[in-house]
Coordinates of C-alpha atoms in Angstrom, one line a residue:
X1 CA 6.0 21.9 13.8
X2 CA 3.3 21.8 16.5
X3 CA 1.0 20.6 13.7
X4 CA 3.0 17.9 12.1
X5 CA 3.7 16.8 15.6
X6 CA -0.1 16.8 16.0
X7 CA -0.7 14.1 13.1
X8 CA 1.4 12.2 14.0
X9 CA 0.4 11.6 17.3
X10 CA -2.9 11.4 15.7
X11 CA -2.0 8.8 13.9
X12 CA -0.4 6.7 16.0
X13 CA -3.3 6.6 18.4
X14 CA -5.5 5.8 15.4
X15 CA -3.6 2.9 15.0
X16 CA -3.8 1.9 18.3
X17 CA -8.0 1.8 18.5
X18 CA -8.1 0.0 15.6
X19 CA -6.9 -3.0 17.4
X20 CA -6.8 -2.5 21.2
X21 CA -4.4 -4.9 23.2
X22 CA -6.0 -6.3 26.6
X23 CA -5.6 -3.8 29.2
X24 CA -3.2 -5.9 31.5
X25 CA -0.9 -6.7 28.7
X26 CA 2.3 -4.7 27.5
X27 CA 1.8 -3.9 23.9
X28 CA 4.0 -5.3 21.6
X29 CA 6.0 -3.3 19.3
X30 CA 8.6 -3.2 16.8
X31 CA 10.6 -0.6 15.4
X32 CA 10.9 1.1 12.4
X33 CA 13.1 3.5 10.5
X34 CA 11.3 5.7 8.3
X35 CA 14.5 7.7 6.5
X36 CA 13.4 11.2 4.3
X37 CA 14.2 11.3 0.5
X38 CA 15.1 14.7 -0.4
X39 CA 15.9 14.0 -3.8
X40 CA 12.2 12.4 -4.3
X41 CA 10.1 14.8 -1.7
X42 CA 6.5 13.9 -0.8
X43 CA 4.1 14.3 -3.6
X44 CA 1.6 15.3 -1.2
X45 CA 2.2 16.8 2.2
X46 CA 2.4 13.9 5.2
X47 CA 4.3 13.6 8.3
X48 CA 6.3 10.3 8.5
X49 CA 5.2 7.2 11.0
X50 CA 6.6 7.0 14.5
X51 CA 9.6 4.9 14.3
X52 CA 7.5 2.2 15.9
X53 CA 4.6 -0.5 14.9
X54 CA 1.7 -3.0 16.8
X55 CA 2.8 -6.7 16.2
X56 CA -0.4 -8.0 17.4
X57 CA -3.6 -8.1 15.7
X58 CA -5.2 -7.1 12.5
X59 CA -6.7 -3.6 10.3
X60 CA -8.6 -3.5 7.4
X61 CA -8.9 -0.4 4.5
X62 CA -11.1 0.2 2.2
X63 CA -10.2 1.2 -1.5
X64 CA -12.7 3.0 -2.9
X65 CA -11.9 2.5 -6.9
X66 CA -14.0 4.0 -9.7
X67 CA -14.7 -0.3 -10.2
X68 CA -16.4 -0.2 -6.7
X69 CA -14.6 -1.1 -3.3
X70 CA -11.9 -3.6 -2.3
X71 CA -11.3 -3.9 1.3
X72 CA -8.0 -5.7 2.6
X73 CA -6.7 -7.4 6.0
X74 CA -3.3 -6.1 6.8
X75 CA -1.9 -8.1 9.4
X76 CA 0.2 -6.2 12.2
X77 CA 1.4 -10.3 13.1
X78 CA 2.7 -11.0 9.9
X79 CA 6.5 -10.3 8.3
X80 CA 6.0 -6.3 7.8
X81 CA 4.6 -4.8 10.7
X82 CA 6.5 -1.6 9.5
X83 CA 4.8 -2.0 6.1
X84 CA 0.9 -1.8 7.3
X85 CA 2.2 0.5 10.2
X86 CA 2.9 2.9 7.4
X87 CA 0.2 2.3 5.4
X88 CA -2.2 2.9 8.4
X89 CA -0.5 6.3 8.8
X90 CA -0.9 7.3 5.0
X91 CA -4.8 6.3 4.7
X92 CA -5.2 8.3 7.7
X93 CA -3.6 11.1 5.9
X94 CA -5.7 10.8 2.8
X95 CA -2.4 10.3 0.5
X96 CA -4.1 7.5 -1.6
X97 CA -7.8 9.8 -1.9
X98 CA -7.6 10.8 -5.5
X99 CA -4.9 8.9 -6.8
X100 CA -4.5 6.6 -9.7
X101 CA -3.2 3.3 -10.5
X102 CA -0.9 3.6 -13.4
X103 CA -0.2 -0.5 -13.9
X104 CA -1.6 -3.1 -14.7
X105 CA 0.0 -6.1 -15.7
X106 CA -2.0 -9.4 -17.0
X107 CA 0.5 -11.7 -18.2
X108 CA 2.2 -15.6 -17.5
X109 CA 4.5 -14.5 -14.9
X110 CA 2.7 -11.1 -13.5
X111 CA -0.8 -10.2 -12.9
X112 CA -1.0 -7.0 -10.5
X113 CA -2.7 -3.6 -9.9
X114 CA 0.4 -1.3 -8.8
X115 CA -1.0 1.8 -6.9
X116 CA 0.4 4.5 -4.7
X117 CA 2.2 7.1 -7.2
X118 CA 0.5 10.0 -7.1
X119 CA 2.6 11.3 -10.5
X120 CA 3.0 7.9 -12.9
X121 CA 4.6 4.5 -12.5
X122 CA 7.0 5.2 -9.7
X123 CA 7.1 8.6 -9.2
X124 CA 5.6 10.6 -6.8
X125 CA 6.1 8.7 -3.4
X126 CA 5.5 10.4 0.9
X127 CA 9.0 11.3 0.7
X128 CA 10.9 9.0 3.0
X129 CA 11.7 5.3 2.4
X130 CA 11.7 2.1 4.8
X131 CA 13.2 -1.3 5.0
X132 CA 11.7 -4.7 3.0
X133 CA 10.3 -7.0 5.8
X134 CA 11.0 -9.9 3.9
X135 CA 12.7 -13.7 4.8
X136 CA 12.6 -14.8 1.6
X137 CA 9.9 -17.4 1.9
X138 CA 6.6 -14.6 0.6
X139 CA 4.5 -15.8 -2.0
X140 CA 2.3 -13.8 -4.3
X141 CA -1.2 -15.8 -4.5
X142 CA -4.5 -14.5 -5.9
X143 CA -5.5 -11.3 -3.4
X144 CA -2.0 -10.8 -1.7
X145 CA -1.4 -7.2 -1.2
X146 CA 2.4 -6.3 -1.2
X147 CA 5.0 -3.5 -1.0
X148 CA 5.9 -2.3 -4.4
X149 CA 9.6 -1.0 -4.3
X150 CA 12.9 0.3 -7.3
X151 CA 15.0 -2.3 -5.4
X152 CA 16.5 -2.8 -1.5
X153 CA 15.4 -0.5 1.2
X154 CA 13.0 1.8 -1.1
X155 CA 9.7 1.2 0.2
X156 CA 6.9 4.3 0.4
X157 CA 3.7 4.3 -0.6
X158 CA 3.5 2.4 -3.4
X159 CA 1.9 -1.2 -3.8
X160 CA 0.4 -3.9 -5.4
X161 CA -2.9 -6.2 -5.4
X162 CA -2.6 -9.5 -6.8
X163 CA -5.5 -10.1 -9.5
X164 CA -4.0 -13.7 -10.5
X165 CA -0.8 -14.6 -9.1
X166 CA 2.7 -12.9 -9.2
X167 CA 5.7 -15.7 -10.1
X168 CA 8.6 -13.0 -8.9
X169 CA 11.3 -12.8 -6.4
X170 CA 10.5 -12.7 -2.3
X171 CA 11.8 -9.2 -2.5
X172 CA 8.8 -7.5 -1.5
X173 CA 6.7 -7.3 1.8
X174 CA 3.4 -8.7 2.1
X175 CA 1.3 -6.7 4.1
X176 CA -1.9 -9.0 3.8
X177 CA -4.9 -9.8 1.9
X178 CA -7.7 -9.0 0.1
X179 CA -10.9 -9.8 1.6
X180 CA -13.9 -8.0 0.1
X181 CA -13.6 -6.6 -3.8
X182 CA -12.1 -9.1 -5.8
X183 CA -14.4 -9.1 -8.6
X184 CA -13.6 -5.2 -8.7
X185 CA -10.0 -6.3 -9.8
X186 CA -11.5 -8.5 -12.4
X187 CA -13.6 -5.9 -14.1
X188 CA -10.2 -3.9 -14.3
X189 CA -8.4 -6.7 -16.1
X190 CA -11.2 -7.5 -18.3
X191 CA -11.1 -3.3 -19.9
X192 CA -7.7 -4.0 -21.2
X193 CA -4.3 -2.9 -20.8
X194 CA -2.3 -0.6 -22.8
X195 CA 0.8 -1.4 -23.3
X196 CA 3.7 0.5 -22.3
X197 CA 5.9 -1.2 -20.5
X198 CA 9.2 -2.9 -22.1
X199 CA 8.2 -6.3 -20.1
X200 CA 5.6 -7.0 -23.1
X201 CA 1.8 -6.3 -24.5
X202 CA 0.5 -7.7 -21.3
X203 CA 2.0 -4.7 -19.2
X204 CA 1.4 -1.3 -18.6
X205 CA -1.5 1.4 -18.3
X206 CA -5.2 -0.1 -17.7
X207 CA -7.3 0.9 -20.6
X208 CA -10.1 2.4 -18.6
X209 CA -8.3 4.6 -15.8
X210 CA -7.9 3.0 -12.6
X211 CA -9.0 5.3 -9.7
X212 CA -8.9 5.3 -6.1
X213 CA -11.3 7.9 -4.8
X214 CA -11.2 7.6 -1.2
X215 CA -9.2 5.1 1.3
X216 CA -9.9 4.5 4.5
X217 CA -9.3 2.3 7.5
X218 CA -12.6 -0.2 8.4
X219 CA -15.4 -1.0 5.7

């Protein structure tokens, strides 16, 4: 317990240097409810968030694909502070070293990289869930990075990387954007898809394996 306790605090304060607030201001925090699945338990071992996030500022990760990196901007300002609060505390655990991305979708309506199961498609999540940070206003341009989700309420670790643009439903949150490392995504689209999801030819697993080796908070 002592050790779970331990990361997390770890964590936390992790999040905190990436984006110090000026020492004669409060911080400003939201917070968050990070529930446990026990019918879906963590794939790998990780202690869930502190039940609270940073609203101000910015954090970047790195993505460390077998294409080459792709670093994103999550913003701690934007609609889903909870969202990049728990991906912060998942990099810092390593969940996403060693993980693949099992979609890829290319076609008029879709074009995304989903990542964060460590099993296949949807399977094999941290073990807890969270609540979309949505209004219903997101769009999905070229470079968005978003919550994937099975439907209300089931965020974890899973998400997505716009290679084109997404034409779907504000149902999912946007965490930020892709600022270094589009041309990686590119490469993947160009290899192919297999397909192997119902939603058509355009739609399933990449053709050459989509890897992330290591992910990790900076450049």
């Amino acid at each position: 317990m002592k050790l779970r306790w331990g990361l997390a605090v770890l964590s936390v304060l992790g999040a905190l240097v990436a984006a110090p607030a000026p020492a004669s201001a409060s911080v400003p925090l939201v917070r968050c409810t990070f529930t446990p699945t026990p019918s879906n338990p963590a794939a790998r071992p990780v202690v869930r968030p502190l039940p609270f996030a940073l609203t101000r500022g910015t954090v970047d990760v790195t993505f460390r694909f077998n294409y080459g990196p792709v670093t994103v901007r999550l913003n701690r300002a934007g609609a889903a502070p909870c969202a990049v609060h728990n991906m912060v505390s998942l990099v810092s655990q390593r969940f996403y070293d060693r993980s693949q991305c099992w979609r890829l979708s290319n076609s008029a309506r879709l074009g995304v990289l989903q990542c964060g199961d460590i099993y296949e498609v949807e399977k094999g999540g941290p073990g807890y869930k969270f609540p979309d940070e949505v209004s219903g206003t997101e769009t999905y341009p070229r470079g968005t990075i978003a919550m994937g989700n099975q439907g209300p309420g089931t965020n974890g670790s899973e998400f997505f990387i716009v290679h084109s643009f997404a034409n779907i439903p504000a149902n999912y949150s946007v965490m930020g954007k892709v600022i270094r490392g589009m041309d990686a995504l590119d490469r993947m689209v160009a290899d192919g898809i297999i397909p192997t999801d119902p939603n058509g030819p355009l739609d399933g697993a990449p053709a050459h394996p989509v890897k992330i080796r290591k992910a990790s908070l900076g450049w």
